[in-house]
PDB file of C-alpha atoms and ligand atoms in Angstrom:
ATOM      1  CA  MET A   1      37.330  16.245  -7.623  1.00 97.00           C
ATOM      2  CA  ILE A   2      35.798  14.587  -4.531  1.00 98.00           C
ATOM      3  CA  TYR A   3      32.280  15.302  -3.660  1.00 98.00           C
ATOM      4  CA  GLY A   4      30.648  14.498  -0.296  1.00 98.00           C
ATOM      5  CA  LEU A   5      26.828  14.629   0.341  1.00 98.00           C
ATOM      6  CA  THR A   6      26.057  14.727   3.989  1.00 97.00           C
ATOM      7  CA  ASN A   7      23.752  16.383   6.626  1.00 95.00           C
ATOM      8  CA  SER A   8      22.983  15.671  10.324  1.00 92.00           C
ATOM      9  CA  LYS A   9      19.382  14.549   9.453  1.00 94.00           C
ATOM     10  CA  GLY A  10      18.060  11.571   7.681  1.00 95.00           C
ATOM     11  CA  GLY A  11      15.864  11.221   4.646  1.00 96.00           C
ATOM     12  CA  VAL A  12      16.871  14.508   3.212  1.00 97.00           C
ATOM     13  CA  GLY A  13      17.837  13.386  -0.276  1.00 98.00           C
ATOM     14  CA  LYS A  14      21.749  12.554   0.167  1.00 98.00           C
ATOM     15  CA  THR A  15      21.368   9.254  -1.697  1.00 98.00           C
ATOM     16  CA  THR A  16      19.145  10.347  -4.292  1.00 98.00           C
ATOM     17  CA  ILE A  17      21.332  13.308  -5.288  1.00 98.00           C
ATOM     18  CA  ALA A  18      24.632  11.292  -4.687  1.00 98.00           C
ATOM     19  CA  VAL A  19      23.639   8.552  -7.237  1.00 98.00           C
ATOM     20  CA  HIS A  20      22.375  11.230  -9.682  1.00 98.00           C
ATOM     21  CA  LEU A  21      25.691  13.008  -9.381  1.00 98.00           C
ATOM     22  CA  ALA A  22      27.576   9.990 -10.025  1.00 98.00           C
ATOM     23  CA  ALA A  23      25.374   8.759 -13.048  1.00 98.00           C
ATOM     24  CA  TRP A  24      25.793  12.492 -14.383  1.00 98.00           C
ATOM     25  CA  LEU A  25      29.514  12.484 -14.223  1.00 98.00           C
ATOM     26  CA  ALA A  26      29.719   9.135 -15.547  1.00 98.00           C
ATOM     27  CA  LYS A  27      27.526  10.387 -18.620  1.00 97.00           C
ATOM     28  CA  LYS A  28      29.954  13.046 -19.124  1.00 97.00           C
ATOM     29  CA  GLY A  29      32.608  10.406 -19.693  1.00 97.00           C
ATOM     30  CA  ARG A  30      34.432  10.880 -16.348  1.00 97.00           C
ATOM     31  CA  LYS A  31      35.841   7.774 -14.452  1.00 98.00           C
ATOM     32  CA  VAL A  32      33.581   7.551 -11.338  1.00 98.00           C
ATOM     33  CA  VAL A  33      33.940   5.880  -7.924  1.00 98.00           C
ATOM     34  CA  PHE A  34      30.805   5.858  -5.713  1.00 98.00           C
ATOM     35  CA  VAL A  35      31.817   5.421  -1.962  1.00 98.00           C
ATOM     36  CA  ASP A  36      28.667   4.096  -0.191  1.00 98.00           C
ATOM     37  CA  ALA A  37      29.871   5.219   3.403  1.00 97.00           C
ATOM     38  CA  ASP A  38      26.454   4.710   4.992  1.00 96.00           C
ATOM     39  CA  PRO A  39      26.327   1.412   6.907  1.00 93.00           C
ATOM     40  CA  GLN A  40      22.729   1.181   5.565  1.00 94.00           C
ATOM     41  CA  SER A  41      24.264   1.051   2.005  1.00 94.00           C
ATOM     42  CA  SER A  42      20.881   2.022   0.159  1.00 93.00           C
ATOM     43  CA  ALA A  43      22.805   3.420  -2.571  1.00 98.00           C
ATOM     44  CA  SER A  44      24.864   0.289  -3.369  1.00 98.00           C
ATOM     45  CA  GLN A  45      21.939  -1.735  -4.956  1.00 97.00           C
ATOM     46  CA  TRP A  46      20.840   1.270  -6.896  1.00 98.00           C
ATOM     47  CA  ILE A  47      24.445   1.981  -8.312  1.00 98.00           C
ATOM     48  CA  LYS A  48      24.896  -1.640  -9.034  1.00 97.00           C
ATOM     49  CA  GLU A  49      21.437  -1.885 -10.884  1.00 96.00           C
ATOM     50  CA  LEU A  50      22.415   1.284 -13.088  1.00 97.00           C
ATOM     51  CA  SER A  51      25.037  -0.574 -14.680  1.00 91.00           C
ATOM     52  CA  ILE A  52      26.656   2.453 -16.406  1.00 95.00           C
ATOM     53  CA  GLY A  53      30.351   1.767 -15.504  1.00 95.00           C
ATOM     54  CA  ILE A  54      30.306   3.367 -12.021  1.00 98.00           C
ATOM     55  CA  LYS A  55      32.622   1.800  -9.648  1.00 97.00           C
ATOM     56  CA  LEU A  56      31.341   1.010  -6.230  1.00 98.00           C
ATOM     57  CA  GLU A  57      33.043   0.963  -3.068  1.00 97.00           C
ATOM     58  CA  GLN A  58      31.517   0.301   0.336  1.00 97.00           C
ATOM     59  CA  VAL A  59      33.233   1.902   3.119  1.00 95.00           C
ATOM     60  CA  PRO A  60      31.042   1.971   6.143  1.00 85.00           C
ATOM     61  CA  GLU A  61      34.052   2.216   8.625  1.00 90.00           C
ATOM     62  CA  SER A  62      34.846   5.596   9.569  1.00 90.00           C
ATOM     63  CA  GLY A  63      38.400   4.928  10.229  1.00 91.00           C
ATOM     64  CA  GLU A  64      38.796   3.440   6.504  1.00 94.00           C
ATOM     65  CA  ILE A  65      37.180   6.360   4.851  1.00 94.00           C
ATOM     66  CA  ILE A  66      40.411   8.878   4.796  1.00 92.00           C
ATOM     67  CA  ARG A  67      42.905   5.838   3.722  1.00 93.00           C
ATOM     68  CA  ARG A  68      40.451   4.304   1.080  1.00 94.00           C
ATOM     69  CA  VAL A  69      39.351   7.739  -0.606  1.00 94.00           C
ATOM     70  CA  ALA A  70      43.051   8.962  -0.709  1.00 93.00           C
ATOM     71  CA  LYS A  71      43.848   5.482  -2.769  1.00 94.00           C
ATOM     72  CA  LEU A  72      41.071   5.681  -4.732  1.00 95.00           C
ATOM     73  CA  SER A  73      41.594   9.355  -6.001  1.00 91.00           C
ATOM     74  CA  ASN A  74      44.914   7.931  -8.069  1.00 91.00           C
ATOM     75  CA  ASP A  75      42.538   6.155 -10.452  1.00 88.00           C
ATOM     76  CA  ALA A  76      39.322   8.170 -10.699  1.00 97.00           C
ATOM     77  CA  ASN A  77      38.497  11.636 -12.268  1.00 97.00           C
ATOM     78  CA  ASP A  78      35.691  11.992  -9.439  1.00 98.00           C
ATOM     79  CA  ILE A  79      34.588  10.408  -6.440  1.00 98.00           C
ATOM     80  CA  VAL A  80      31.055  10.849  -5.067  1.00 98.00           C
ATOM     81  CA  ILE A  81      30.632   9.798  -1.392  1.00 98.00           C
ATOM     82  CA  ASP A  82      27.262   9.323   0.008  1.00 98.00           C
ATOM     83  CA  GLY A  83      27.307   9.833   3.821  1.00 97.00           C
ATOM     84  CA  PRO A  84      25.258   8.450   6.637  1.00 96.00           C
ATOM     85  CA  ALA A  85      22.926  10.623   8.480  1.00 96.00           C
ATOM     86  CA  GLY A  86      24.195  12.174  11.523  1.00 94.00           C
ATOM     87  CA  LEU A  87      27.467  13.971  12.975  1.00 94.00           C
ATOM     88  CA  SER A  88      29.387  11.010  13.129  1.00 94.00           C
ATOM     89  CA  ALA A  89      33.233  10.253  12.704  1.00 95.00           C
ATOM     90  CA  THR A  90      32.283   9.163   9.325  1.00 96.00           C
ATOM     91  CA  THR A  91      30.699  12.747   8.597  1.00 96.00           C
ATOM     92  CA  ARG A  92      33.872  14.260   9.929  1.00 96.00           C
ATOM     93  CA  ALA A  93      36.068  11.995   7.834  1.00 96.00           C
ATOM     94  CA  ILE A  94      34.089  13.049   4.726  1.00 97.00           C
ATOM     95  CA  MET A  95      34.669  16.745   5.507  1.00 97.00           C
ATOM     96  CA  LEU A  96      38.228  15.928   5.646  1.00 96.00           C
ATOM     97  CA  GLN A  97      38.727  14.337   2.475  1.00 96.00           C
ATOM     98  CA  ALA A  98      36.184  16.237   0.017  1.00 97.00           C
ATOM     99  CA  ASP A  99      36.687  18.965  -2.085  1.00 98.00           C
ATOM    100  CA  ARG A 100      33.125  19.951  -2.119  1.00 98.00           C
ATOM    101  CA  VAL A 101      30.696  19.235   0.604  1.00 98.00           C
ATOM    102  CA  PHE A 102      26.609  19.344  -0.294  1.00 98.00           C
ATOM    103  CA  PHE A 103      23.803  19.381   2.536  1.00 98.00           C
ATOM    104  CA  PRO A 104      20.799  18.381   1.196  1.00 98.00           C
ATOM    105  CA  CYS A 105      18.111  19.862   3.518  1.00 96.00           C
ATOM    106  CA  GLY A 106      14.242  19.674   3.927  1.00 95.00           C
ATOM    107  CA  PRO A 107      12.034  22.673   3.100  1.00 93.00           C
ATOM    108  CA  SER A 108      11.455  23.637   6.929  1.00 92.00           C
ATOM    109  CA  ILE A 109      13.318  25.857   9.408  1.00 91.00           C
ATOM    110  CA  LEU A 110      13.782  22.803  11.702  1.00 92.00           C
ATOM    111  CA  ASP A 111      15.609  21.010   8.962  1.00 94.00           C
ATOM    112  CA  LEU A 112      17.660  24.108   8.431  1.00 93.00           C
ATOM    113  CA  ARG A 113      18.681  24.350  12.208  1.00 92.00           C
ATOM    114  CA  ALA A 114      19.585  20.671  11.958  1.00 92.00           C
ATOM    115  CA  ALA A 115      21.830  21.335   8.957  1.00 94.00           C
ATOM    116  CA  SER A 116      23.488  24.171  10.777  1.00 94.00           C
ATOM    117  CA  LYS A 117      24.987  21.566  13.165  1.00 94.00           C
ATOM    118  CA  ALA A 118      26.753  19.967   9.939  1.00 96.00           C
ATOM    119  CA  VAL A 119      27.861  23.402   9.040  1.00 96.00           C
ATOM    120  CA  LEU A 120      29.717  23.747  12.230  1.00 96.00           C
ATOM    121  CA  LEU A 121      31.667  20.570  11.475  1.00 96.00           C
ATOM    122  CA  LEU A 122      32.313  22.044   7.921  1.00 97.00           C
ATOM    123  CA  ARG A 123      34.021  25.026   9.613  1.00 97.00           C
ATOM    124  CA  GLU A 124      36.064  23.166  11.644  1.00 97.00           C
ATOM    125  CA  ALA A 125      37.202  20.955   8.758  1.00 98.00           C
ATOM    126  CA  GLN A 126      37.950  24.225   6.736  1.00 98.00           C
ATOM    127  CA  LYS A 127      39.940  25.781   9.525  1.00 98.00           C
ATOM    128  CA  ILE A 128      42.280  22.583   9.448  1.00 97.00           C
ATOM    129  CA  ARG A 129      42.433  22.446   5.669  1.00 97.00           C
ATOM    130  CA  ALA A 130      42.918  26.181   4.908  1.00 96.00           C
ATOM    131  CA  GLY A 131      39.405  26.750   3.583  1.00 96.00           C
ATOM    132  CA  LYS A 132      38.370  23.393   2.150  1.00 97.00           C
ATOM    133  CA  PRO A 133      36.046  21.908   1.480  1.00 98.00           C
ATOM    134  CA  THR A 134      33.614  24.293   0.119  1.00 97.00           C
ATOM    135  CA  GLY A 135      30.088  23.767   1.215  1.00 96.00           C
ATOM    136  CA  ALA A 136      26.724  24.413  -0.015  1.00 96.00           C
ATOM    137  CA  LEU A 137      23.193  23.783   1.055  1.00 96.00           C
ATOM    138  CA  ILE A 138      20.622  22.221  -1.435  1.00 96.00           C
ATOM    139  CA  PRO A 139      17.001  22.625  -0.342  1.00 95.00           C
ATOM    140  CA  ASN A 140      15.056  19.636  -1.113  1.00 97.00           C
ATOM    141  CA  LYS A 141      11.253  18.681  -1.369  1.00 96.00           C
ATOM    142  CA  LEU A 142      10.283  22.304  -1.930  1.00 95.00           C
ATOM    143  CA  GLN A 143       6.785  23.322  -3.175  1.00 93.00           C
ATOM    144  CA  LYS A 144       8.624  25.145  -6.017  1.00 91.00           C
ATOM    145  CA  ARG A 145      12.217  24.721  -7.097  1.00 91.00           C
ATOM    146  CA  GLY A 146      14.285  27.988  -6.216  1.00 84.00           C
ATOM    147  CA  ARG A 147      11.395  29.087  -3.644  1.00 88.00           C
ATOM    148  CA  LEU A 148      12.518  29.168  -0.054  1.00 87.00           C
ATOM    149  CA  SER A 149      10.696  31.023   2.595  1.00 87.00           C
ATOM    150  CA  ARG A 150      12.043  34.477   3.754  1.00 87.00           C
ATOM    151  CA  GLU A 151      12.917  32.909   7.269  1.00 88.00           C
ATOM    152  CA  MET A 152      14.928  29.818   5.518  1.00 87.00           C
ATOM    153  CA  MET A 153      16.869  32.467   3.222  1.00 87.00           C
ATOM    154  CA  ASP A 154      17.674  34.744   6.185  1.00 88.00           C
ATOM    155  CA  ALA A 155      18.846  31.791   8.505  1.00 89.00           C
ATOM    156  CA  ALA A 156      20.885  30.214   5.429  1.00 87.00           C
ATOM    157  CA  LYS A 157      22.363  33.705   4.953  1.00 86.00           C
ATOM    158  CA  LYS A 158      23.285  33.680   8.869  1.00 90.00           C
ATOM    159  CA  LEU A 159      25.072  30.340   8.140  1.00 91.00           C
ATOM    160  CA  GLY A 160      27.191  31.972   5.668  1.00 91.00           C
ATOM    161  CA  ILE A 161      26.868  29.198   3.288  1.00 92.00           C
ATOM    162  CA  ASP A 162      25.806  29.100  -0.516  1.00 92.00           C
ATOM    163  CA  VAL A 163      22.292  27.980  -1.163  1.00 93.00           C
ATOM    164  CA  LEU A 164      21.465  26.240  -4.416  1.00 95.00           C
ATOM    165  CA  ALA A 165      18.041  26.319  -6.212  1.00 94.00           C
ATOM    166  CA  GLY A 166      17.483  22.661  -5.163  1.00 95.00           C
ATOM    167  CA  LEU A 167      14.538  20.274  -6.011  1.00 97.00           C
ATOM    168  CA  SER A 168      11.013  20.320  -5.766  1.00 97.00           C
ATOM    169  CA  LEU A 169       8.966  17.538  -4.152  1.00 97.00           C
ATOM    170  CA  ARG A 170       7.917  15.045  -7.028  1.00 97.00           C
ATOM    171  CA  GLN A 171       6.687  11.601  -7.298  1.00 97.00           C
ATOM    172  CA  SER A 172       9.515  11.040  -9.783  1.00 98.00           C
ATOM    173  CA  PHE A 173      12.172  11.515  -7.508  1.00 98.00           C
ATOM    174  CA  ALA A 174      10.256   9.132  -4.945  1.00 98.00           C
ATOM    175  CA  ASP A 175      10.076   6.214  -7.629  1.00 97.00           C
ATOM    176  CA  VAL A 176      13.265   6.491  -9.493  1.00 97.00           C
ATOM    177  CA  ALA A 177      15.268   4.060  -7.211  1.00 97.00           C
ATOM    178  CA  GLY A 178      12.545   1.620  -7.417  1.00 96.00           C
ATOM    179  CA  GLN A 179      12.895   1.689 -11.276  1.00 95.00           C
ATOM    180  CA  ALA A 180      16.706   1.008 -10.983  1.00 95.00           C
ATOM    181  CA  LYS A 181      17.325   4.279 -13.208  1.00 97.00           C
ATOM    182  CA  VAL A 182      18.025   7.954 -13.010  1.00 98.00           C
ATOM    183  CA  VAL A 183      15.317  10.378 -13.687  1.00 98.00           C
ATOM    184  CA  TRP A 184      16.735  11.488 -17.191  1.00 97.00           C
ATOM    185  CA  GLN A 185      16.351   7.833 -18.218  1.00 97.00           C
ATOM    186  CA  MET A 186      12.628   7.588 -17.160  1.00 96.00           C
ATOM    187  CA  GLY A 187      11.220   9.055 -20.483  1.00 92.00           C
ATOM    188  CA  THR A 188       8.339  11.652 -20.996  1.00 92.00           C
ATOM    189  CA  THR A 189       6.697  11.051 -17.637  1.00 89.00           C
ATOM    190  CA  SER A 190       9.463  12.632 -16.077  1.00 96.00           C
ATOM    191  CA  LEU A 191      10.662  15.616 -18.205  1.00 97.00           C
ATOM    192  CA  LEU A 192      10.299  18.309 -15.241  1.00 96.00           C
ATOM    193  CA  ALA A 193      12.074  16.206 -12.700  1.00 98.00           C
ATOM    194  CA  SER A 194      14.755  15.374 -15.189  1.00 98.00           C
ATOM    195  CA  HIS A 195      15.212  19.261 -16.010  1.00 97.00           C
ATOM    196  CA  GLU A 196      15.420  20.008 -12.394  1.00 97.00           C
ATOM    197  CA  MET A 197      17.960  17.398 -11.655  1.00 98.00           C
ATOM    198  CA  GLN A 198      19.942  18.209 -14.624  1.00 98.00           C
ATOM    199  CA  GLN A 199      20.001  21.962 -13.485  1.00 98.00           C
ATOM    200  CA  LEU A 200      21.205  20.779  -9.917  1.00 98.00           C
ATOM    201  CA  MET A 201      23.980  18.627 -11.275  1.00 98.00           C
ATOM    202  CA  LYS A 202      25.186  21.656 -13.324  1.00 98.00           C
ATOM    203  CA  GLU A 203      25.265  23.714 -10.102  1.00 97.00           C
ATOM    204  CA  ILE A 204      27.000  21.027  -8.127  1.00 98.00           C
ATOM    205  CA  THR A 205      29.711  20.423 -10.734  1.00 97.00           C
ATOM    206  CA  GLY A 206      30.092  24.257 -11.903  1.00 93.00           C
ATOM    207  CA  ASP A 207      29.319  23.268 -15.337  1.00 85.00           C
TER     208      ASP A 207
HETATM  209  N1  LIG B 301      12.564  15.884  -4.308  1.00 75.22           N
HETATM  210  C1  LIG B 301      12.169  14.756  -3.877  1.00 75.22           C
HETATM  211  N2  LIG B 301      10.784  14.534  -4.004  1.00 75.22           N
HETATM  212  C2  LIG B 301      10.196  13.308  -3.676  1.00 75.22           C
HETATM  213  N3  LIG B 301      10.755  12.499  -2.923  1.00 75.22           N
HETATM  214  C3  LIG B 301      12.084  12.515  -2.695  1.00 75.22           C
HETATM  215  C4  LIG B 301      12.689  13.717  -2.961  1.00 75.22           C
HETATM  216  N4  LIG B 301      14.017  13.515  -2.667  1.00 75.22           N
HETATM  217  C5  LIG B 301      14.161  12.523  -1.954  1.00 75.22           C
HETATM  218  N5  LIG B 301      12.853  11.859  -1.996  1.00 75.22           N
HETATM  219  C6  LIG B 301      12.506  10.724  -1.260  1.00 75.22           C
HETATM  220  O1  LIG B 301      12.773  10.633   0.093  1.00 75.22           O
HETATM  221  C7  LIG B 301      13.454   9.645   0.693  1.00 75.22           C
HETATM  222  C8  LIG B 301      14.687  10.065   1.149  1.00 75.22           C
HETATM  223  O2  LIG B 301      15.633  10.070   0.315  1.00 75.22           O
HETATM  224  P1  LIG B 301      17.163   9.767   0.321  1.00 75.22           P
HETATM  225  O3  LIG B 301      17.059   8.317   0.695  1.00 75.22           O
HETATM  226  O4  LIG B 301      17.794  10.275  -0.717  1.00 75.22           O
HETATM  227  O5  LIG B 301      17.663  10.560   1.775  1.00 75.22           O
HETATM  228  P2  LIG B 301      18.881  10.339   2.383  1.00 75.22           P
HETATM  229  O6  LIG B 301      19.226  11.709   2.899  1.00 75.22           O
HETATM  230  O7  LIG B 301      19.851   9.407   1.846  1.00 75.22           O
HETATM  231  O8  LIG B 301      18.253   9.527   3.598  1.00 75.22           O
HETATM  232  P3  LIG B 301      19.071   8.596   4.704  1.00 75.22           P
HETATM  233  O9  LIG B 301      19.629   9.380   5.809  1.00 75.22           O
HETATM  234  O10 LIG B 301      18.180   7.610   5.242  1.00 75.22           O
HETATM  235  O11 LIG B 301      20.357   7.846   4.038  1.00 75.22           O
HETATM  236  C9  LIG B 301      13.530   8.489  -0.211  1.00 75.22           C
HETATM  237  O12 LIG B 301      12.269   7.911  -0.350  1.00 75.22           O
HETATM  238  C10 LIG B 301      13.486   9.305  -1.718  1.00 75.22           C
HETATM  239  O13 LIG B 301      13.027   8.740  -2.762  1.00 75.22           O
HETATM  240 MG1  LIG B 302      21.042   7.698   2.409  1.00 75.22          MG
END
């Protein structure tokens, strides 16, 4: 399965969720390749520090993504692609390669409007690829997990895209990269964060 994390906006949780997804799949015994497609490569150090057997590939060149991912898919069970912010050629390439694309999105209507631009790219890809990839919105930094305002729910419905329960705003999610861990390795201080993240991983992978 090829998973892509992408959005037009920066700072919405793409890297945080992509790294946790790769770690989750590895924990399940899957052979995982993490493709860091962001030229800022903020996920790469985190993946290396986790040292849990996830293979890391840095592919910042948009023109390389399709060829490299196709090649990698021969010797991996799952590929997780962490995209850069923006509607760049890289974002398009991810949509042309992934089976499932997820759009982490901040908790405001402005964030959702930005995400709707990425959904337009998704629709283009789906036309070319007979309905692939599937797409879903992941609301992030919510006051409470699963609680979206009425306006956001209405706007998401208009986009015609699935909306996952998402993640709430928590210090543990902000701290976890600095500790070179994932939240379920952080112990008793992060039980709620760990539970939320694992629920999200189940939704993403369809477990
Ligand atoms: N649910 C959350 N609660 C608190 N902090 C969060 C949460 N999700 C992400 N963060 C923090 O928000 C910041 C942005 O997250 P992240 O780097 O994952 O986003 P991104 O979409 O990959 O950003 P970029 O576009 O810069 O690559 C980071 O400091 C991260 O620790
Ligand atoms: Mg990122």
